[in-house]
Amino acid sequence: MDLTLKIWRQKGPQDKGQMVEYKVTDISEHMSFLEMMDVLNESLVAKNEEPIAFDHDCREGICGMCSLYINGEAHGPDRGITTCQLHMRMFKNGDTIYIEPFRAKAFPVIKDLVVDRMAFERIQQAGGFISVNTSGNTQDANAIPISKHNADLSMDAAACIGCGACVASCKNSSAMLFVSAKVSQFALLPQGKIEAADRVRNMVSQMDLEGFGNCTNTGACEVECPKGISLENIARMNREYLKASII
């Protein structure tokens, strides 16, 4: 395939960015999207031009590092996948593809397509932990009765990889799907009950401090989430927050 790429280039956080056009040729439909970006960067390096900076790590849809806004959609036109799992067969020969970083006040651009998502880390640090006895008398996890229903819901919430697609796809740049997933994975289990009230208060407070917007139930976050995190988690977090507020 021969493609036209319009890519956001920005030298640094304080610099003014712009869309720059590139042409790539002989792209295989079997390539991943990031492999196509690698091909482009190799051609730029061969011409002594600055390669395009973009985040990636595992390239298996696990780490949540890749974060490209492709043709107006977080992670591109496919569903239930991250950018690294997007393949070029989703595009046609002659297509023009727009590639931008995730856009949010709380996700400032570092360079080109790389954004700073440390806001997510700070939210987790604000409350994402549990009290565990490490004295040598730790209770075996399998000895604690947990209903399969709650265990499954907790595992579904824990599938969140913190990529930020929910924020990028939300018109309000809300992080509530991410935060609610982290709150829910603990709130549904007995191990998470001890700090439950402090956890939800602290994490929501940190979310607000980071500058994320609020949820208005549009649902774009769930649609674009590569792990299919449910909006039900936001409802659960709201209930947990209400309970914590009246304690």
Short mmCIF file of C-alpha atoms in Angstrom, two decimals:
data_model
loop_
_atom_site.label_atom_id
_atom_site.label_comp_id
_atom_site.label_asym_id
_atom_site.label_seq_id
_atom_site.Cartn_x
_atom_site.Cartn_y
_atom_site.Cartn_z
CA MET A 1 0.00 0.00 0.00
CA ASP A 2 1.00 3.59 -0.63
CA LEU A 3 -0.18 5.97 2.07
CA THR A 4 -0.12 9.65 2.99
CA LEU A 5 0.54 10.27 6.68
CA LYS A 6 -0.22 13.56 8.37
CA ILE A 7 1.63 13.42 11.69
CA TRP A 8 1.81 15.81 14.63
CA ARG A 9 5.39 17.05 15.13
CA GLN A 10 6.37 19.01 18.24
CA LYS A 11 9.97 19.47 19.41
CA GLY A 12 9.15 19.88 23.08
CA PRO A 13 6.49 20.69 25.67
CA GLN A 14 6.87 24.45 25.23
CA ASP A 15 7.17 24.40 21.43
CA LYS A 16 4.40 25.00 18.95
CA GLY A 17 3.50 21.85 17.04
CA GLN A 18 2.11 21.27 13.57
CA MET A 19 0.91 18.53 11.25
CA VAL A 20 3.61 17.38 8.82
CA GLU A 21 2.90 15.28 5.74
CA TYR A 22 4.89 12.13 4.88
CA LYS A 23 4.56 9.53 2.15
CA VAL A 24 5.17 5.82 2.69
CA THR A 25 5.18 3.19 -0.03
CA ASP A 26 5.05 -0.60 -0.30
CA ILE A 27 3.44 -1.01 3.11
CA SER A 28 2.26 -4.59 3.69
CA GLU A 29 -1.28 -5.11 4.95
CA HIS A 30 0.20 -7.63 7.38
CA MET A 31 2.31 -5.00 9.15
CA SER A 32 1.23 -3.63 12.49
CA PHE A 33 0.67 0.11 12.66
CA LEU A 34 3.84 0.56 14.72
CA GLU A 35 5.85 -1.45 12.19
CA MET A 36 4.64 0.99 9.56
CA MET A 37 5.86 3.83 11.80
CA ASP A 38 9.21 2.03 12.10
CA VAL A 39 9.47 1.91 8.30
CA LEU A 40 8.80 5.64 8.14
CA ASN A 41 11.39 6.39 10.82
CA GLU A 42 14.00 4.27 9.07
CA SER A 43 13.47 6.29 5.91
CA LEU A 44 13.75 9.55 7.86
CA VAL A 45 16.99 8.46 9.52
CA ALA A 46 18.38 7.43 6.12
CA LYS A 47 17.74 11.01 4.96
CA ASN A 48 19.36 12.46 8.12
CA GLU A 49 15.99 13.74 9.33
CA GLU A 50 14.66 13.61 12.87
CA PRO A 51 12.65 10.40 13.46
CA ILE A 52 9.15 10.65 14.90
CA ALA A 53 8.96 10.02 18.64
CA PHE A 54 6.16 7.71 19.76
CA ASP A 55 5.57 5.52 22.81
CA HIS A 56 5.79 1.73 22.65
CA ASP A 57 7.09 -1.16 24.70
CA CYS A 58 5.65 -4.68 24.72
CA ARG A 59 3.83 -4.43 21.37
CA GLU A 60 1.46 -7.12 22.61
CA GLY A 61 -1.41 -5.01 23.97
CA ILE A 62 -0.34 -5.50 27.57
CA CYS A 63 1.71 -2.54 28.79
CA GLY A 64 -0.51 0.38 27.73
CA MET A 65 2.41 2.44 26.43
CA CYS A 66 1.33 2.94 22.82
CA SER A 67 -1.02 5.88 22.60
CA LEU A 68 -1.78 7.22 19.16
CA TYR A 69 -4.90 9.09 18.10
CA ILE A 70 -5.48 7.78 14.59
CA ASN A 71 -8.04 9.35 12.26
CA GLY A 72 -9.88 10.81 15.21
CA GLU A 73 -10.00 7.61 17.28
CA ALA A 74 -7.88 6.49 20.22
CA HIS A 75 -5.85 3.47 19.04
CA GLY A 76 -7.40 3.73 15.57
CA PRO A 77 -10.42 2.28 13.74
CA ASP A 78 -10.39 -1.25 15.19
CA ARG A 79 -12.04 -2.22 18.49
CA GLY A 80 -10.72 -4.02 21.57
CA ILE A 81 -7.09 -3.43 20.59
CA THR A 82 -4.21 -1.08 21.39
CA THR A 83 -2.27 0.82 18.71
CA CYS A 84 0.39 -1.90 18.58
CA GLN A 85 -2.29 -4.49 17.75
CA LEU A 86 -3.75 -2.39 14.93
CA HIS A 87 -2.84 -3.81 11.53
CA MET A 88 -2.54 -2.03 8.21
CA ARG A 89 -5.25 -4.20 6.67
CA MET A 90 -7.67 -1.80 8.37
CA PHE A 91 -6.62 0.81 5.77
CA LYS A 92 -6.78 0.97 2.00
CA ASN A 93 -4.21 1.85 -0.64
CA GLY A 94 -4.12 5.61 -1.15
CA ASP A 95 -5.57 6.44 2.26
CA THR A 96 -4.59 9.57 4.16
CA ILE A 97 -4.03 8.80 7.85
CA TYR A 98 -3.99 11.47 10.53
CA ILE A 99 -1.80 10.59 13.54
CA GLU A 100 -1.84 12.68 16.70
CA PRO A 101 -0.94 12.28 20.38
CA PHE A 102 -3.59 11.73 23.03
CA ARG A 103 -5.04 15.18 23.76
CA ALA A 104 -5.76 16.25 27.34
CA LYS A 105 -4.65 19.01 29.69
CA ALA A 106 -3.45 16.33 32.11
CA PHE A 107 -1.48 14.58 29.32
CA PRO A 108 1.00 17.27 28.16
CA VAL A 109 2.95 16.52 25.00
CA ILE A 110 6.62 15.71 25.66
CA LYS A 111 7.68 15.36 22.03
CA ASP A 112 5.82 14.57 18.80
CA LEU A 113 3.41 11.74 19.68
CA VAL A 114 4.72 11.11 23.20
CA VAL A 115 2.63 12.42 26.11
CA ASP A 116 3.27 12.52 29.84
CA ARG A 117 0.80 10.16 31.55
CA MET A 118 2.34 10.37 35.03
CA ALA A 119 -0.98 11.80 36.22
CA PHE A 120 -2.29 8.22 36.18
CA GLU A 121 0.62 7.09 38.34
CA ARG A 122 -0.02 9.83 40.87
CA ILE A 123 -3.69 8.85 41.08
CA GLN A 124 -2.75 5.26 41.81
CA GLN A 125 -0.17 6.34 44.37
CA ALA A 126 -2.87 8.36 46.12
CA GLY A 127 -4.78 5.26 47.12
CA GLY A 128 -4.20 2.20 45.01
CA PHE A 129 -2.92 -0.20 47.66
CA ILE A 130 -4.17 -2.62 50.31
CA SER A 131 -3.03 -3.53 53.83
CA VAL A 132 -1.30 -6.90 53.78
CA ASN A 133 0.16 -8.76 56.73
CA THR A 134 3.76 -9.55 55.76
CA SER A 135 4.85 -10.82 59.18
CA GLY A 136 4.96 -14.42 58.04
CA ASN A 137 1.40 -15.12 59.10
CA THR A 138 -0.22 -13.96 55.90
CA GLN A 139 -3.57 -15.62 55.27
CA ASP A 140 -3.68 -17.71 52.14
CA ALA A 141 -5.75 -15.91 49.51
CA ASN A 142 -7.64 -19.09 48.65
CA ALA A 143 -8.87 -19.30 52.26
CA ILE A 144 -10.95 -16.12 51.88
CA PRO A 145 -14.41 -16.87 50.43
CA ILE A 146 -15.22 -14.62 47.48
CA SER A 147 -18.21 -15.07 45.21
CA LYS A 148 -17.38 -15.90 41.60
CA HIS A 149 -19.52 -12.96 40.48
CA ASN A 150 -17.44 -10.44 42.46
CA ALA A 151 -14.18 -12.17 41.56
CA ASP A 152 -15.02 -11.94 37.86
CA LEU A 153 -16.02 -8.27 38.12
CA SER A 154 -12.80 -7.48 39.99
CA MET A 155 -10.70 -9.26 37.35
CA ASP A 156 -12.54 -7.39 34.59
CA ALA A 157 -11.71 -4.08 36.30
CA ALA A 158 -8.10 -5.13 36.89
CA ALA A 159 -7.71 -5.68 33.12
CA CYS A 160 -7.27 -1.89 32.73
CA ILE A 161 -3.77 -1.21 31.39
CA GLY A 162 -3.83 2.54 32.01
CA CYS A 163 -3.24 3.49 28.38
CA GLY A 164 -5.36 6.65 28.59
CA ALA A 165 -7.63 5.94 25.62
CA CYS A 166 -10.61 6.74 27.85
CA VAL A 167 -9.24 10.23 28.48
CA ALA A 168 -8.32 10.83 24.84
CA SER A 169 -11.74 9.78 23.56
CA CYS A 170 -13.75 11.76 26.14
CA LYS A 171 -14.99 15.22 25.17
CA ASN A 172 -14.31 16.27 28.79
CA SER A 173 -10.94 14.48 29.06
CA SER A 174 -12.37 12.55 31.99
CA ALA A 175 -10.30 9.86 33.71
CA MET A 176 -13.25 8.38 35.56
CA LEU A 177 -13.20 5.06 33.69
CA PHE A 178 -9.55 4.54 34.61
CA VAL A 179 -9.97 5.63 38.24
CA SER A 180 -13.17 3.62 38.67
CA ALA A 181 -11.46 0.49 37.36
CA LYS A 182 -8.68 0.89 39.93
CA VAL A 183 -11.20 1.58 42.70
CA SER A 184 -13.45 -1.31 41.65
CA GLN A 185 -10.77 -3.99 41.51
CA PHE A 186 -10.22 -3.46 45.25
CA ALA A 187 -13.75 -2.48 46.32
CA LEU A 188 -15.15 -5.80 45.09
CA LEU A 189 -12.77 -7.91 47.20
CA PRO A 190 -12.54 -8.30 51.00
CA GLN A 191 -8.83 -7.42 50.89
CA GLY A 192 -9.75 -3.95 49.67
CA LYS A 193 -12.35 -3.13 52.29
CA ILE A 194 -9.94 -1.80 54.95
CA GLU A 195 -8.88 1.34 53.05
CA ALA A 196 -11.99 1.52 50.85
CA ALA A 197 -13.21 4.92 52.08
CA ASP A 198 -9.77 6.58 52.10
CA ARG A 199 -8.89 5.04 48.75
CA VAL A 200 -11.84 6.38 46.80
CA ARG A 201 -11.66 9.82 48.43
CA ASN A 202 -7.93 10.16 47.80
CA MET A 203 -7.97 8.86 44.24
CA VAL A 204 -10.91 11.03 43.18
CA SER A 205 -9.31 14.05 44.85
CA GLN A 206 -6.03 13.44 43.01
CA MET A 207 -7.92 12.96 39.74
CA ASP A 208 -9.46 16.40 40.17
CA LEU A 209 -6.09 17.95 41.09
CA GLU A 210 -4.55 16.58 37.89
CA GLY A 211 -7.07 18.55 35.82
CA PHE A 212 -9.17 15.75 34.34
CA GLY A 213 -12.75 16.60 33.45
CA ASN A 214 -15.91 15.02 34.82
CA CYS A 215 -18.01 12.25 33.34
CA THR A 216 -21.19 13.15 31.45
CA ASN A 217 -22.11 9.56 30.51
CA THR A 218 -21.34 9.85 26.80
CA GLY A 219 -19.84 6.34 26.77
CA ALA A 220 -17.01 7.01 24.30
CA CYS A 221 -14.49 5.77 26.88
CA GLU A 222 -15.99 2.28 27.04
CA VAL A 223 -16.21 2.06 23.25
CA GLU A 224 -12.56 3.01 22.73
CA CYS A 225 -11.14 1.09 25.71
CA PRO A 226 -8.91 -1.72 24.39
CA LYS A 227 -9.84 -3.89 27.37
CA GLY A 228 -13.57 -3.16 27.32
CA ILE A 229 -13.70 -1.69 30.82
CA SER A 230 -17.40 -1.20 31.64
CA LEU A 231 -19.13 2.05 32.57
CA GLU A 232 -20.60 0.09 35.46
CA ASN A 233 -17.30 0.72 37.24
CA ILE A 234 -17.99 4.48 37.21
CA ALA A 235 -21.37 3.87 38.84
CA ARG A 236 -19.66 1.68 41.44
CA MET A 237 -17.03 4.34 42.15
CA ASN A 238 -19.75 6.96 42.59
CA ARG A 239 -21.48 4.71 45.12
CA GLU A 240 -18.20 4.09 46.94
CA TYR A 241 -17.48 7.82 46.98
CA LEU A 242 -20.94 8.62 48.34
CA LYS A 243 -20.54 6.05 51.12
CA ALA A 244 -17.07 7.39 51.96
CA SER A 245 -18.38 10.97 52.09
CA ILE A 246 -20.93 10.22 54.82
CA ILE A 247 -18.65 8.13 57.02
#
